[in-house]
Short mmCIF file of C-alpha atoms in Angstrom, two decimals:
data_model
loop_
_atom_site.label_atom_id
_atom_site.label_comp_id
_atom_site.label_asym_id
_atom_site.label_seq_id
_atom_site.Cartn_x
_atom_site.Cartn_y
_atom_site.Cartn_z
CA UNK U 24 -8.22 -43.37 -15.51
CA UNK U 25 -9.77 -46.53 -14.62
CA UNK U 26 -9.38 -47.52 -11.62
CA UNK U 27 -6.75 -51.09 -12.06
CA UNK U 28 -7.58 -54.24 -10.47
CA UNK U 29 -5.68 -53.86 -7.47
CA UNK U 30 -4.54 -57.01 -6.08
CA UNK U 31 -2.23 -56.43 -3.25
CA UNK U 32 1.07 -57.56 -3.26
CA UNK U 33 0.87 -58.83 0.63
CA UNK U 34 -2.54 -60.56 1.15
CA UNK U 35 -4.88 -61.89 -1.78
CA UNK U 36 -3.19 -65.13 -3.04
CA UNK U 37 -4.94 -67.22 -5.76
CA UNK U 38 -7.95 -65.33 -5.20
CA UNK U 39 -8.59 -65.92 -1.20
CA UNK U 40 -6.85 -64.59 1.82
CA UNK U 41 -4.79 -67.18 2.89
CA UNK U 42 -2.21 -65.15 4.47
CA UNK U 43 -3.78 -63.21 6.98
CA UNK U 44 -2.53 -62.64 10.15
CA UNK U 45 -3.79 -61.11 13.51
CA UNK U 46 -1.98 -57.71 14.10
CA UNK U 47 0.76 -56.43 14.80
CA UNK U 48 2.46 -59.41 13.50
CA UNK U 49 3.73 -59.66 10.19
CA UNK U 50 2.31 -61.75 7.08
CA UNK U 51 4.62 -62.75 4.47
CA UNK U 52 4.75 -60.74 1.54
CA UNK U 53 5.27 -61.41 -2.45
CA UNK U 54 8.15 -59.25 -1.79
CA UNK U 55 11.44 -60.53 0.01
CA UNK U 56 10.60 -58.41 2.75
CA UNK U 57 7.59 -58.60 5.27
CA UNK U 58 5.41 -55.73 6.45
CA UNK U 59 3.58 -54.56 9.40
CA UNK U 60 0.09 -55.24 9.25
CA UNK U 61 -2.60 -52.65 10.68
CA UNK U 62 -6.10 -54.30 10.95
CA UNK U 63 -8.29 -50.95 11.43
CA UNK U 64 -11.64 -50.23 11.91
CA UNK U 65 -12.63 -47.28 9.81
CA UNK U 66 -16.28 -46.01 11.22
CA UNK U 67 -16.88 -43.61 8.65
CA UNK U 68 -17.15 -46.64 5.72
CA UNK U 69 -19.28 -48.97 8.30
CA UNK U 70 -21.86 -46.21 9.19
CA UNK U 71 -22.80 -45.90 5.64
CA UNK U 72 -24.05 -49.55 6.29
CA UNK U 73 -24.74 -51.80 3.55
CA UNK U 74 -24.06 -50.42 0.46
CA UNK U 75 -21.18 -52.10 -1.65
CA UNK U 76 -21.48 -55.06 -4.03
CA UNK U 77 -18.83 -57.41 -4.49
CA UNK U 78 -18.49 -57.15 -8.37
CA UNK U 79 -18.78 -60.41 -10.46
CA UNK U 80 -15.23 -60.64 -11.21
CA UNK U 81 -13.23 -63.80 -12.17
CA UNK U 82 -10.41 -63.14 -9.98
CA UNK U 83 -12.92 -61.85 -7.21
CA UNK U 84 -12.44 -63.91 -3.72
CA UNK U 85 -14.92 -66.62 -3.62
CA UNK U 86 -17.50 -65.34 -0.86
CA UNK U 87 -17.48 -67.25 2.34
CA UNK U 88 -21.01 -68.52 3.53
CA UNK U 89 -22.18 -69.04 7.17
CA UNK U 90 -21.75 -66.72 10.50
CA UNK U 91 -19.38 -69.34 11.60
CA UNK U 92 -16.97 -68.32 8.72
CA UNK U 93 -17.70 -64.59 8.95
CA UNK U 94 -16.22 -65.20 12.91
CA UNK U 95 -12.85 -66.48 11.92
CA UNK U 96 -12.56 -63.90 9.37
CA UNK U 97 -13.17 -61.10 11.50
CA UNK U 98 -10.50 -62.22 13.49
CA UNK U 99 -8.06 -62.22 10.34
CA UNK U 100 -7.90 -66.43 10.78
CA UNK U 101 -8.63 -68.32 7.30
CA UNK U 102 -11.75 -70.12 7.56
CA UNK U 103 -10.59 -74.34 7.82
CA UNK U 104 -9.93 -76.15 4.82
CA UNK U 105 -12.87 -77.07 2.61
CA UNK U 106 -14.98 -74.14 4.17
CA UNK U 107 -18.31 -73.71 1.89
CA UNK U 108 -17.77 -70.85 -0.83
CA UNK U 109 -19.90 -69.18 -3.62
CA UNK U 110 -18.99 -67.01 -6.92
CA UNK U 111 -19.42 -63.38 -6.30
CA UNK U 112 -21.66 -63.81 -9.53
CA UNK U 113 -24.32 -65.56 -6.67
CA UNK U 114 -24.65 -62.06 -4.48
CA UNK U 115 -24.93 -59.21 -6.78
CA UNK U 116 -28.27 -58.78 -5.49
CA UNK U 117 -26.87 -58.76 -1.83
CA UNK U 118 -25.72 -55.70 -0.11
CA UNK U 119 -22.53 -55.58 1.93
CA UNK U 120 -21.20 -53.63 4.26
CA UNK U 121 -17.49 -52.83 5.21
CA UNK U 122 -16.45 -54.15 8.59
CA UNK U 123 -12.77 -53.67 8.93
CA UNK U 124 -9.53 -52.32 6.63
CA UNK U 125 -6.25 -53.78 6.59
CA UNK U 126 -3.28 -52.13 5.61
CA UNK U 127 0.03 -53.53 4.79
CA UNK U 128 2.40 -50.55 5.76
CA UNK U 129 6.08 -50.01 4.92
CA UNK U 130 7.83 -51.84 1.97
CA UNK U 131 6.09 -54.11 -0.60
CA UNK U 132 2.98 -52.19 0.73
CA UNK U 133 -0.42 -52.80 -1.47
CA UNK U 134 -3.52 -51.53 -1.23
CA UNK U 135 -5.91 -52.01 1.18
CA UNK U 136 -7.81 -55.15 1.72
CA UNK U 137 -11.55 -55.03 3.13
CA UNK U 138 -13.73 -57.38 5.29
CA UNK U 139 -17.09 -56.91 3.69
CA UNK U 140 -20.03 -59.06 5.16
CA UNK U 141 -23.90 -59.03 4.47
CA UNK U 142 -26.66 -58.15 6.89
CA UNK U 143 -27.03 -61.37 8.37
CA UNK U 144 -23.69 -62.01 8.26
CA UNK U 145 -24.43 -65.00 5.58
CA UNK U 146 -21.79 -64.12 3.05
CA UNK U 147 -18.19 -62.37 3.79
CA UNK U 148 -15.10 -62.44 2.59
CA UNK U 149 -12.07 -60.08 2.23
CA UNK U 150 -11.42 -58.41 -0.75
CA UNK U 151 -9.90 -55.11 -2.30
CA UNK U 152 -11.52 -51.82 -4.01
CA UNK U 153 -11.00 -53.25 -7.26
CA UNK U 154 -13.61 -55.60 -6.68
CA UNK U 155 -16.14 -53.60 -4.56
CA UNK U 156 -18.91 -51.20 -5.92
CA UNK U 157 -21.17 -48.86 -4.59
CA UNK U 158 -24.33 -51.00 -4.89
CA UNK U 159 -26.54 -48.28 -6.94
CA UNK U 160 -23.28 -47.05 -9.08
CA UNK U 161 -24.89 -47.96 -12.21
CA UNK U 162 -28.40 -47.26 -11.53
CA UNK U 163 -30.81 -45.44 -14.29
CA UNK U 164 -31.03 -42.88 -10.97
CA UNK U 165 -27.30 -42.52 -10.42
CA UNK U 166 -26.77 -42.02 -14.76
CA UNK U 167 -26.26 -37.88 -14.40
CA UNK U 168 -23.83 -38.79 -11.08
CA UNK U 169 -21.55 -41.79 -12.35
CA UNK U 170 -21.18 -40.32 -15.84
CA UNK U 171 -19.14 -37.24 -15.54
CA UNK U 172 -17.58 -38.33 -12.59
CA UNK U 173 -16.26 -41.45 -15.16
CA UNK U 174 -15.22 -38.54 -17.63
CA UNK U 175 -13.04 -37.07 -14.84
CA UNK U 176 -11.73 -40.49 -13.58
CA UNK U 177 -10.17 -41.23 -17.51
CA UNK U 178 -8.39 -38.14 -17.73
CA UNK U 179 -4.93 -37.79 -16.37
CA UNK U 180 -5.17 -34.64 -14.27
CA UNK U 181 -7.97 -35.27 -12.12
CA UNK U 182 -7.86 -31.83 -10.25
CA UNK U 183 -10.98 -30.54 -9.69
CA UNK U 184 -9.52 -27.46 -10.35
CA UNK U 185 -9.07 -27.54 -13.99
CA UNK U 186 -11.95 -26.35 -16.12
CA UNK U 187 -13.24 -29.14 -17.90
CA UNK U 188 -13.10 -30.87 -14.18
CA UNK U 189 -14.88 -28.72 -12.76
CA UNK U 190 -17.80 -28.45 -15.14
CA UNK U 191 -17.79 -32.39 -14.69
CA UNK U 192 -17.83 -31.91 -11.25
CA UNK U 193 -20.46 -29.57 -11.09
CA UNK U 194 -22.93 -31.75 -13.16
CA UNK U 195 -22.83 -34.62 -10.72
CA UNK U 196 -23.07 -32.32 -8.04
CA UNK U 197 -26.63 -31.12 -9.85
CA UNK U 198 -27.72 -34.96 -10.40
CA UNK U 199 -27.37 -35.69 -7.36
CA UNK U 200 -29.07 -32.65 -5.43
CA UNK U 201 -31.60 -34.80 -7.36
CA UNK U 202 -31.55 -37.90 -5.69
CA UNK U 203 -33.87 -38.74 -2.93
CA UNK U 204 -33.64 -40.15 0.33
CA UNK U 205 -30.46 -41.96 2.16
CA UNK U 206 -29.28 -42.48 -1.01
CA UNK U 207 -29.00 -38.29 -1.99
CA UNK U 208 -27.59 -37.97 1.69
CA UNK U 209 -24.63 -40.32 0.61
CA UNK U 210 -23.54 -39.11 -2.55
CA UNK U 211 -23.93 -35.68 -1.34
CA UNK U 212 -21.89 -36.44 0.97
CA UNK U 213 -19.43 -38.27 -0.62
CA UNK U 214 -19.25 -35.54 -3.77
CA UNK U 215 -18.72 -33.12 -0.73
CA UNK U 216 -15.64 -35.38 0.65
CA UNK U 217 -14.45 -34.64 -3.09
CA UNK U 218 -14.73 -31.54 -3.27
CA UNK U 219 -12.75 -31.10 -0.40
CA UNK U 220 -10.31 -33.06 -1.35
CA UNK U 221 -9.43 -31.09 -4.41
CA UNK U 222 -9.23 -34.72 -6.99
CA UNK U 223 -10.74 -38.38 -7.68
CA UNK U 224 -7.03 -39.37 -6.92
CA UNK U 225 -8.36 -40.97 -3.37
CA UNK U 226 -8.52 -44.45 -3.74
CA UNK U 227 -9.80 -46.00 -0.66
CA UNK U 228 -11.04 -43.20 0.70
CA UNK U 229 -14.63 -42.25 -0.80
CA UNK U 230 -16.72 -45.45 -1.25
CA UNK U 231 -18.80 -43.41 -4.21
CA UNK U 232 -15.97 -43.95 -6.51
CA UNK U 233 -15.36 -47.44 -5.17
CA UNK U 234 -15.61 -49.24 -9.22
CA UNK U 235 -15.61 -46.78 -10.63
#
């Protein structure tokens, strides 16, 4: 299973999100009905700090630029008319972090959209899971990691209880005992979420598996 582009249903329209709305009010769904929206922060993805990529993706959001932009998105307004934008193809070598989640609850519910911004607060721009990445996912260090953790992710049991699974599992698990520095401490820690968990069926809840 590969993760699917994920567009939700509620908030991402022609590529931008130009139907937010400050909670608890509603925004107006693609379905006939509207939906409570929850803007959350979630301090267990923003402590991990910047480590997501917005991937290089043709139906991507185009990435906001300026602090001044960054401001009215945090507070779930639409930056004016006209506001400067870039491709996502001109940051892959930026890091982002996640600053707030937004859930669309109830139903015509879709997945959850993310306010991702840069250090300096340059470059921002909400956008879903299906278009973020942990930054080092396909780095040569990461190889013994991302690879059977892919094999488990295209099968369709992805219980980490079933044998072939849990072999998977197990080899990432070695990789990335591997690994050195913050980056060890975050897949271990993330592979550790997993494991508790019991499957890779989490989506938006363990960043490592974030483009997976």
């Amino acid at each position: 299973m590969k993760f699917q582009k994920l567009v939700t249903s509620a908030l991402l329209v022609a590529g931008t999100a130009s139907v937010l709305a400050v909670a608890p009010v509603s925004v107006n769904a693609a379905t006939s009905k509207n939906a409570p929206v929850a803007v959350q922060n979630k301090a267990n993805f923003t402590k991990e700090g910047y480590i997501m990529r917005v991937l290089n993706d043709r139906d991507a959001s185009p990435i906001y630029v300026g602090k001044a932009n960054y401001n009215k998105l945090v507070k779930n307004v639409t930056p004016a008319k006209g506001a400067k934008t870039i491709s996502p193809k001109k940051v892959q070598k930026v890091k982002f972090r996640i600053e707030k989640v937004l859930n669309v609850k109830g139903r015509g519910a879709g997945a959850p959209v993310y306010l991702v911004a840069s250090k300096d607060k340059k470059y921002s721009t909400w956008t879903t899971q299906a278009f973020l990445q942990y930054y080092y996912l396909n780095s040569k260090s990461m190889q013994g990691v991302t690879k059977p953790l892919k094999r488990i992710a295209n099968r369709l049991n992805t219980s980490l209880k079933k044998a072939n699974n849990k072999r998977d599992f197990s080899a990432a698990m070695k990789a990335a005992k591997k690994l050195r520095g913050s980056q060890r401490d975050f897949v271990l820690r993330s592979l550790n979420q997993l494991k508790k968990d019991g499957s890779m069926n989490v989506e938006g809840k363990n960043l490592l598996l974030f483009g997976l």
